[in-house]
Short mmCIF file of C-alpha atoms and ligand atoms in Angstrom, two decimals:
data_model
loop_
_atom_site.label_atom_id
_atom_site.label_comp_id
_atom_site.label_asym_id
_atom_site.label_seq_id
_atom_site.Cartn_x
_atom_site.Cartn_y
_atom_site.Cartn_z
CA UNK A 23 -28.99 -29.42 13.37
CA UNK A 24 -29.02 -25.58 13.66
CA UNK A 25 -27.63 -25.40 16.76
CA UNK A 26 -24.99 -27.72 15.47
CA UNK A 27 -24.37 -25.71 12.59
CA UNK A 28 -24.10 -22.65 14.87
CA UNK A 29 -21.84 -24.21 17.20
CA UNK A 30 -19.56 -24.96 14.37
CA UNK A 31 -19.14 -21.65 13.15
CA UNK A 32 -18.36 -20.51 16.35
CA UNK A 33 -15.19 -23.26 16.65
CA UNK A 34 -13.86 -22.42 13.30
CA UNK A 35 -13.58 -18.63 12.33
CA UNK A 36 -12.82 -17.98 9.13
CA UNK A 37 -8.84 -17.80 9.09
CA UNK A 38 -9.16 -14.65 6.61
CA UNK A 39 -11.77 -12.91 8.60
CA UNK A 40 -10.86 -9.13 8.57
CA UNK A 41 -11.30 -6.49 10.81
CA UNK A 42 -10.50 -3.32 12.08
CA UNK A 43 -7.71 -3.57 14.19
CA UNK A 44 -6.28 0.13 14.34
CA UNK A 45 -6.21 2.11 17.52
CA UNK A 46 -8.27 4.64 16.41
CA UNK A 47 -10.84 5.13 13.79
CA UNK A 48 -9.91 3.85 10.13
CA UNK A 49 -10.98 2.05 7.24
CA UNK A 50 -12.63 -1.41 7.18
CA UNK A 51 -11.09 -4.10 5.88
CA UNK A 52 -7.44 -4.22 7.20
CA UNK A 53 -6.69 -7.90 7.32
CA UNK A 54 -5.09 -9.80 10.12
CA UNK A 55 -1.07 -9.89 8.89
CA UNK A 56 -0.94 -13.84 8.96
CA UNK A 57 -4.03 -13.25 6.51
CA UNK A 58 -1.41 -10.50 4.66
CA UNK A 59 0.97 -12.44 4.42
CA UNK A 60 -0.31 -15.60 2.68
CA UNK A 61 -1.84 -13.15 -0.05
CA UNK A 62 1.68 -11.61 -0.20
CA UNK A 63 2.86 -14.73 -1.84
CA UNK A 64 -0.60 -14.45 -4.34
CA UNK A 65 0.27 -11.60 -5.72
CA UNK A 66 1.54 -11.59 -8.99
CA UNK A 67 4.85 -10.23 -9.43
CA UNK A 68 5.57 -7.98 -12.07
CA UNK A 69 8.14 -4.93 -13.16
CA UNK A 70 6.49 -1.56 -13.10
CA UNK A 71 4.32 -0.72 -16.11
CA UNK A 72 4.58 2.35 -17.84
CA UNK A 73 3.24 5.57 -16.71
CA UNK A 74 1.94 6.50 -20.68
CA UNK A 75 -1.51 7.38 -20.38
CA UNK A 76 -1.77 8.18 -17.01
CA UNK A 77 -3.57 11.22 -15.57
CA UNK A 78 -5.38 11.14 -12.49
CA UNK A 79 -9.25 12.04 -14.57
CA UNK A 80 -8.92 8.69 -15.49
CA UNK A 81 -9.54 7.67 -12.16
CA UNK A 82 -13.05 9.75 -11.15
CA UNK A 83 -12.82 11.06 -7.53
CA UNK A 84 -14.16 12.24 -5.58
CA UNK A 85 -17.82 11.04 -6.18
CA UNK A 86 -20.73 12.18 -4.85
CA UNK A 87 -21.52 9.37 -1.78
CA UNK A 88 -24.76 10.46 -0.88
CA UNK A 89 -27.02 13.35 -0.57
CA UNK A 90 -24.59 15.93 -0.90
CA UNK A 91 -21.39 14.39 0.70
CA UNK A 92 -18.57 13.39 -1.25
CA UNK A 93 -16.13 10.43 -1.00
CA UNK A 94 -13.56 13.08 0.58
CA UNK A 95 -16.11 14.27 2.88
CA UNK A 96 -17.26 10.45 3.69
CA UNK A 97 -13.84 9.52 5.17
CA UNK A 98 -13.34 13.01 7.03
CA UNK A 99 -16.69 11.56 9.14
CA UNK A 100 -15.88 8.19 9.30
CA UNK A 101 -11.99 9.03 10.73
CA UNK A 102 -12.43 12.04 12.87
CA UNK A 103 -13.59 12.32 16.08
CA UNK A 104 -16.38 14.60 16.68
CA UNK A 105 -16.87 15.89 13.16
CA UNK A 106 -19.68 18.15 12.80
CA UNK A 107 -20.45 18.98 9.01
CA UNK A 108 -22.50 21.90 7.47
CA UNK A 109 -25.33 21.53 5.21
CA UNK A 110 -23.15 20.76 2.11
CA UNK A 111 -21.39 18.18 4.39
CA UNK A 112 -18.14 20.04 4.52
CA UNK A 113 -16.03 19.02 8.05
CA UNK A 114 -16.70 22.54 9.86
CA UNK A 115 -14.74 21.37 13.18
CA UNK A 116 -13.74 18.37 14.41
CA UNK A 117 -10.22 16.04 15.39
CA UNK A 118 -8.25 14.13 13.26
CA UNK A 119 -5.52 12.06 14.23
CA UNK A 120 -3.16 10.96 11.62
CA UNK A 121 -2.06 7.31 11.34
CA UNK A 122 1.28 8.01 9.73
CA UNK A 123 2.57 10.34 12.02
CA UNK A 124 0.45 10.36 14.90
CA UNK A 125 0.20 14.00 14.55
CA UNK A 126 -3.36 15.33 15.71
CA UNK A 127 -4.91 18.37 13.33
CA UNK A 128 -8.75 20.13 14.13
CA UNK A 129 -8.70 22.02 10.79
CA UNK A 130 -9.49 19.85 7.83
CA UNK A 131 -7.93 21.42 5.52
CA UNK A 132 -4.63 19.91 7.38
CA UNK A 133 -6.11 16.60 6.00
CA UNK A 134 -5.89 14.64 2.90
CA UNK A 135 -7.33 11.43 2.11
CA UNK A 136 -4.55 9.25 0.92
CA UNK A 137 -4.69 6.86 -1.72
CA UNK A 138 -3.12 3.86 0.04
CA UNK A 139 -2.06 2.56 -3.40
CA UNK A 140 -1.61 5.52 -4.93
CA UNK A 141 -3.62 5.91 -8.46
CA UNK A 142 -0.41 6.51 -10.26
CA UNK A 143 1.08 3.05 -8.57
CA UNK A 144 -2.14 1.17 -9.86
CA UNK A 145 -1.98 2.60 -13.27
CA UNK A 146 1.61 0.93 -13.76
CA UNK A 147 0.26 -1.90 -12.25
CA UNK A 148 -2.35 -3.15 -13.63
CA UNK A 149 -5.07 -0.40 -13.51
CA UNK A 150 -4.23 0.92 -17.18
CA UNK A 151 -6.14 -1.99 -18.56
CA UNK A 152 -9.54 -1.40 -16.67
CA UNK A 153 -12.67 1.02 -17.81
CA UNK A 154 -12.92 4.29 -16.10
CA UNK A 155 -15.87 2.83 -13.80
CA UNK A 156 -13.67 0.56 -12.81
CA UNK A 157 -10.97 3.07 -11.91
CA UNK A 158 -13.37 5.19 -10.39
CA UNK A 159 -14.32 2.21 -8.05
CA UNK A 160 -10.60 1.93 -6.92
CA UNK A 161 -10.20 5.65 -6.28
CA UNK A 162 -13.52 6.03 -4.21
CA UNK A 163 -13.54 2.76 -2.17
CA UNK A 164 -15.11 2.76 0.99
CA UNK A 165 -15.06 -1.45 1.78
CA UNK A 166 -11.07 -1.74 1.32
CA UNK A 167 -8.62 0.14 3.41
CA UNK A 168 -7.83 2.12 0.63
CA UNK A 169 -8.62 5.43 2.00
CA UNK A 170 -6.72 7.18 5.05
CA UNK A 171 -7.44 10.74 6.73
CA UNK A 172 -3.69 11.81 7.32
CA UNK A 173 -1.16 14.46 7.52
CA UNK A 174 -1.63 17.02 4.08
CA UNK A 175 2.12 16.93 4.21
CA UNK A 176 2.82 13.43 4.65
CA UNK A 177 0.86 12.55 2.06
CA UNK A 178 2.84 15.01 -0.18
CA UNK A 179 5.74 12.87 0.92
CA UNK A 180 4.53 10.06 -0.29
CA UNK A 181 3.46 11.40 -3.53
CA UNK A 182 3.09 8.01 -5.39
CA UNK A 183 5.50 5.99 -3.85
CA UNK A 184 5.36 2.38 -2.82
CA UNK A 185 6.48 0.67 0.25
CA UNK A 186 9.98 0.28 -0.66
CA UNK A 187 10.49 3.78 -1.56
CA UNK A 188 8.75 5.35 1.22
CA UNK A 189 6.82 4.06 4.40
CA UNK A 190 4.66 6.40 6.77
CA UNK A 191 7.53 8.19 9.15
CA UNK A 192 5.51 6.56 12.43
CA UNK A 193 7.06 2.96 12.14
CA UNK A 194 4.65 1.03 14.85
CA UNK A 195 2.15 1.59 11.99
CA UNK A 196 4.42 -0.31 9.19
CA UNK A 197 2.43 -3.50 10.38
CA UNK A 198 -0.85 -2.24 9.58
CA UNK A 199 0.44 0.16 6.51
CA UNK A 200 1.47 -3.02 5.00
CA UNK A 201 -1.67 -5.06 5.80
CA UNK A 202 -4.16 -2.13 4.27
CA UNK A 203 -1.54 -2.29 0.67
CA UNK A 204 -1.43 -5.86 0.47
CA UNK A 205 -5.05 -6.10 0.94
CA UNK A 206 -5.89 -3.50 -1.88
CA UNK A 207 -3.22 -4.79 -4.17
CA UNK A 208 -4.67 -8.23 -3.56
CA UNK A 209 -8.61 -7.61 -3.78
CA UNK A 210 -7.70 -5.78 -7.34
CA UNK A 211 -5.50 -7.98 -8.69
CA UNK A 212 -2.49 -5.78 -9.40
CA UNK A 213 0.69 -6.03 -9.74
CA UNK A 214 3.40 -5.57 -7.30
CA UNK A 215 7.41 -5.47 -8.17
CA UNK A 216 9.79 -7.75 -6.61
CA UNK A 217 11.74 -4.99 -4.08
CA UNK A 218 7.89 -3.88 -3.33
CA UNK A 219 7.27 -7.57 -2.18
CA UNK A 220 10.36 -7.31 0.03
CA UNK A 221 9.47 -4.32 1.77
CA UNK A 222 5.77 -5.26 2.57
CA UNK A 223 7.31 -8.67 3.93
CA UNK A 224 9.63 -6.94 6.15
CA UNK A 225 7.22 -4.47 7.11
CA UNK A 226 4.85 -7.74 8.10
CA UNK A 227 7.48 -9.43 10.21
CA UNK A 228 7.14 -6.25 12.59
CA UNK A 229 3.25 -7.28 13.23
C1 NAG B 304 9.08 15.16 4.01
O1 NAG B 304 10.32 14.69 3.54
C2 NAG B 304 11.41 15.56 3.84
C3 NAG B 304 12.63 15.03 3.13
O2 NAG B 304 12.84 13.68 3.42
C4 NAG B 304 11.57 15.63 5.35
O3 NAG B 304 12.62 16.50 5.70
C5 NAG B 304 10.28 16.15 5.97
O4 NAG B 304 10.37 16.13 7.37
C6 NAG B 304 9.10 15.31 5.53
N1 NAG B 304 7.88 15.91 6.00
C7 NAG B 304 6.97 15.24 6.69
C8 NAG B 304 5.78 16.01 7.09
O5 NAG B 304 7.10 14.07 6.97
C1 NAG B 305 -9.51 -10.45 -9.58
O1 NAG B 305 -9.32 -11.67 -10.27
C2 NAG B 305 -10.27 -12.67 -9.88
C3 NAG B 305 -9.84 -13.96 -10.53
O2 NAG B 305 -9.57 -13.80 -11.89
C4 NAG B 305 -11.65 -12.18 -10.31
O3 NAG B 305 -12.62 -13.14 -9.94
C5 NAG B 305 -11.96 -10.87 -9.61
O4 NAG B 305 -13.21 -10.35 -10.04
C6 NAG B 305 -10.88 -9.84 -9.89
N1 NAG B 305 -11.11 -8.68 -9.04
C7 NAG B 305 -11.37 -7.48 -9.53
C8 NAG B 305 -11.64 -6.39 -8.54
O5 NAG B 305 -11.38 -7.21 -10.72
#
């Protein structure tokens, strides 16, 4: 019966099992697109919410991990390559290469972790609604691919933007940019806006 059972499982992955797909290190959780794409159609659809309230302290970050790391810190190790840290886990050398632009940095001060839905873009979207530990779950989330090492200056581009006002400059990574958003969005239950939806689906159909 075991060996039945086992045999089974192996026939018949999951359809939604996720992985990490990305050609270099990244977050967990990125889900395959056909996986995306039926939670694309989930997702409520909504106009933006206001932005009253809003402040980034409502959303706690970044958190002490462990010992003396922080989340910032956490995702510096996890994404670079070769990253040797001091005593108070700061990043004293190490490579990073950014997903959005491919560009390649070895200072990390060159880095910052993005927000793939940025905290301002949850607010309006659903994130206005939920207690401050809640919030500082979403902005300090290690399991969903909500966190990404990249460019300081990219990410200034991007600012708060979603996917149908800006997309990461390095198009063959639309696919999985649109995979990691769809994911957080869904696992969170927020909101998106209809011209959102279209971009993401566009940016799917190039998986
Ligand atoms: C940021 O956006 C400006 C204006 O679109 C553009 O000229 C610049 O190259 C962008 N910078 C990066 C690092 O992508
Ligand atoms: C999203 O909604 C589902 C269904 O209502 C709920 O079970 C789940 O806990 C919610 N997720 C989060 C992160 O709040």
């Amino acid at each position: 019966m075991a060996i039945a059972i086992i045999g089974l499982s192996h026939a018949a992955p999951a359809p939604d099992r996720i992985m990490n797909r990305a050609p270099f290190p990244s977050p967990t959780g990125i889900p395959k697109a056909s996986s995306a794409e039926d939670t694309l159609t989930k997702l409520a659809i909504a106009a933006m919410g206001s932005e009253d309230g809003y402040s980034r302290d409502k959303f706690p970050h970044w958190i002490t991990q462990s010992g003396t790391c922080n989340t910032r810190e956490v995702v510096l190790k996890r994404d670079g390559t070769n990253v040797v840290q001091s005593a108070q886990c700061e990043a004293t050398s190490g490579t990073w290469k950014s997903p959005y632009d491919s560009k390649t940095w070895t200072d990390a001060e060159d880095i910052q972790i993005d927000h793939m839905v940025p905290l301002a873009n949850a607010w309006r979207s659903g994130a206005s609604r939920w207690t401050t530990d809640q919030r500082r779950d979403f902005a300090n989330d290690l399991v969903r691919p909500q966190l990404w090492a990249v460019t300081g200056s990219v990410n200034g581009n991007k600012s708060d933007s979603s996917p149908d006002e800006w997309k990461p400059p390095l198009s063959s990574f639309h696919c999985t940019y649109a995979e990691a958003w769809v994911a957080v969005k869904g696992y969170y239950n927020l909101t998106i806006t209809s011209a959102e939806k279209g971009a993401l689906s566009d940016m799917l159909a190039t998986c």
